[in-house]
Amino acid sequence: MLAPHVRVQLLRFAVAGVAGLAVDVLVLYLALALGSGFHAGRVLSFLSAVWVTWRINRRYTFDAATGSAWRQWWRYVGAMAFGGAVNYGVSAAVIALMAHWPAAAPLLPAAPLLAVCCGTLAGLALNFVSAKFLVFQR
């Protein structure tokens, strides 16, 4: 069982993740509308989401808005890279599966959204643990 303060942090981390997910999806669809491919768009959208979640988690989830923001940002990017790899792998797999699954044809316009949501869920636990213990530890 998780300690009460860890449950609060996990809930706040999940809320930050929802904000990051919204940014991720919006930037991805914008990149796609501007002619980017899915994979290049995911890189841009992921980095945008990481910046948003770092700002929220730094201030509200872990109350760690002290010290060098620059150093903390790079630790956060590094820590999120592992969860990001899981996130990206799952989202790319969802896109690939949907493209080759005839029954998914009606869902193809929503494929980027579904892929990003699946990837985000897959990386959530890993990202929380790495943020808590590698970036925002006290």
XYZ file of C-alpha atoms in Angstrom:
138
model
C 0.000 0.000 0.000
C 1.240 3.471 -0.863
C 1.782 6.107 1.798
C -0.802 8.928 1.686
C 1.686 11.535 0.441
C 2.786 9.185 -2.358
C -0.849 8.654 -3.390
C -1.312 12.434 -3.558
C 1.860 12.746 -5.641
C 0.707 9.955 -7.960
C -2.676 11.634 -8.431
C -1.018 14.989 -9.163
C 1.431 13.266 -11.505
C -1.508 11.693 -13.347
C -3.221 15.104 -13.637
C 0.012 16.568 -15.023
C 0.099 13.592 -17.376
C -3.378 14.413 -18.669
C -2.232 17.986 -19.367
C 0.863 16.569 -21.072
C -1.301 14.172 -23.067
C -3.454 17.065 -24.298
C -0.346 18.990 -25.381
C 1.123 15.845 -26.939
C -1.983 15.191 -29.039
C -2.496 18.838 -30.036
C 1.118 19.301 -31.125
C 1.069 15.975 -32.977
C -2.074 16.857 -34.935
C -0.639 20.319 -35.658
C 2.602 18.764 -36.914
C 0.635 16.305 -39.056
C -1.471 19.149 -40.473
C 1.732 20.998 -41.382
C 3.011 17.984 -43.330
C 5.129 16.176 -40.764
C 5.092 12.410 -40.682
C 3.838 10.589 -37.600
C 7.280 9.728 -36.234
C 8.781 13.224 -36.604
C 5.576 14.700 -35.196
C 5.824 12.396 -32.183
C 9.312 13.643 -31.369
C 8.111 17.249 -31.377
C 4.892 16.474 -29.522
C 6.683 14.364 -26.909
C 9.212 17.106 -26.150
C 6.398 19.635 -25.850
C 4.529 17.367 -23.442
C 7.672 16.766 -21.382
C 8.172 20.516 -20.968
C 4.569 20.999 -19.796
C 4.665 18.071 -17.370
C 8.030 19.156 -15.985
C 6.643 22.607 -15.182
C 3.571 21.136 -13.454
C 5.416 18.364 -11.625
C 8.199 20.682 -10.503
C 5.808 23.143 -8.957
C 2.770 21.144 -7.804
C 3.448 17.418 -7.724
C 6.829 17.338 -6.019
C 7.128 20.969 -4.794
C 10.693 21.103 -6.091
C 10.833 24.605 -7.591
C 14.169 25.322 -5.935
C 17.707 24.840 -7.123
C 18.898 25.034 -10.688
C 15.925 24.748 -13.035
C 18.301 24.144 -15.940
C 19.966 21.178 -14.256
C 16.617 19.794 -13.111
C 15.178 20.155 -16.636
C 17.966 18.035 -18.105
C 17.601 15.410 -15.366
C 13.869 15.342 -16.083
C 14.385 14.957 -19.846
C 16.854 12.152 -19.201
C 14.538 10.392 -16.770
C 11.519 10.788 -19.041
C 13.500 9.389 -21.969
C 13.057 5.859 -20.617
C 9.295 6.235 -20.249
C 9.320 8.122 -23.529
C 10.914 5.150 -25.263
C 8.146 2.925 -23.913
C 5.563 5.564 -24.865
C 6.947 5.923 -28.386
C 7.296 2.173 -28.926
C 3.715 1.501 -27.903
C 2.337 4.412 -29.943
C 4.300 3.321 -33.039
C 3.065 -0.255 -32.562
C -0.552 0.923 -32.315
C -0.175 2.953 -35.533
C 1.419 -0.010 -37.321
C -1.232 -2.445 -36.107
C -4.105 -0.159 -37.045
C -2.677 0.419 -40.520
C -2.661 -3.341 -41.165
C -5.921 -4.248 -39.482
C -8.901 -3.841 -41.853
C -11.413 -3.609 -39.002
C -9.610 -0.469 -37.753
C -10.266 1.478 -40.977
C -13.095 3.576 -39.454
C -10.781 4.544 -36.589
C -7.835 5.691 -38.729
C -8.537 9.439 -38.339
C -8.315 8.908 -34.572
C -5.274 6.607 -34.814
C -2.748 9.235 -33.623
C -4.937 10.043 -30.604
C -5.392 6.373 -29.714
C -1.691 5.690 -30.211
C -0.591 8.567 -27.972
C -3.088 7.572 -25.258
C -1.864 3.975 -25.276
C 1.761 5.113 -25.165
C 1.099 7.521 -22.322
C -0.541 4.843 -20.203
C 2.319 2.449 -20.900
C 4.945 4.944 -19.727
C 3.070 6.341 -16.688
C 4.422 4.112 -13.910
C 8.004 4.201 -15.164
C 7.867 7.985 -15.516
C 6.447 8.450 -12.007
C 9.133 6.327 -10.377
C 11.941 7.992 -12.323
C 10.596 11.506 -11.627
C 10.133 10.819 -7.921
C 13.453 9.122 -7.277
C 15.809 10.473 -9.955
C 14.671 14.047 -10.505
C 12.666 15.425 -7.585
C 14.116 13.460 -4.674
C 14.771 15.437 -1.512
